[in-house]
């Protein structure tokens, strides 16, 4: 195995870790947005005459 191959493998692992973190972040953002949307709908129902 050459040194370049080791570096490439390490970079690929790093990229995969970043992609996993992005997926988690997107899921958290979706959860927050869904929660905010639900809360807004509930408020609208409560405030409506």
Coordinates of C-alpha atoms in Angstrom, one line a residue:
X1 CA 0.0 0.0 0.0
X2 CA 1.4 3.4 -1.0
X3 CA 1.3 6.4 1.2
X4 CA -1.1 8.0 -1.3
X5 CA -3.6 5.2 -0.9
X6 CA -3.6 5.6 2.9
X7 CA -4.2 9.3 2.5
X8 CA -7.0 8.7 0.0
X9 CA -8.7 6.2 2.4
X10 CA -8.4 8.6 5.3
X11 CA -10.0 11.4 3.2
X12 CA -12.8 9.1 2.1
X13 CA -13.5 8.2 5.7
X14 CA -13.5 11.9 6.6
X15 CA -15.9 12.7 3.8
X16 CA -18.2 9.9 4.9
X17 CA -18.2 11.1 8.5
X18 CA -19.0 14.6 7.3
X19 CA -21.9 13.3 5.2
X20 CA -23.2 11.4 8.2
X21 CA -23.1 14.6 10.3
X22 CA -24.9 16.5 7.5
X23 CA -27.6 13.8 7.5
X24 CA -28.1 14.1 11.2
X25 CA -28.2 17.8 11.1
X26 CA -30.8 17.8 8.3
X27 CA -32.9 15.3 10.4
X28 CA -32.7 17.6 13.4
X29 CA -33.6 20.7 11.3
X30 CA -36.6 18.8 9.9
X31 CA -37.7 17.8 13.4
X32 CA -37.5 21.4 14.6
X33 CA -39.4 22.7 11.6
X34 CA -42.1 20.1 12.0
X35 CA -42.4 20.9 15.6
X36 CA -42.6 24.6 15.0
X37 CA -45.2 24.1 12.2
X38 CA -47.3 21.9 14.5
X39 CA -47.1 24.5 17.3
X40 CA -48.0 27.3 14.9
X41 CA -51.1 25.3 13.7
X42 CA -52.2 24.7 17.3
X43 CA -51.8 28.4 18.1
X44 CA -53.8 29.4 15.1
X45 CA -56.6 27.0 16.1
X46 CA -56.6 28.4 19.7
X47 CA -56.6 32.1 18.5
X48 CA -59.3 31.6 15.9
X49 CA -62.7 32.8 17.0

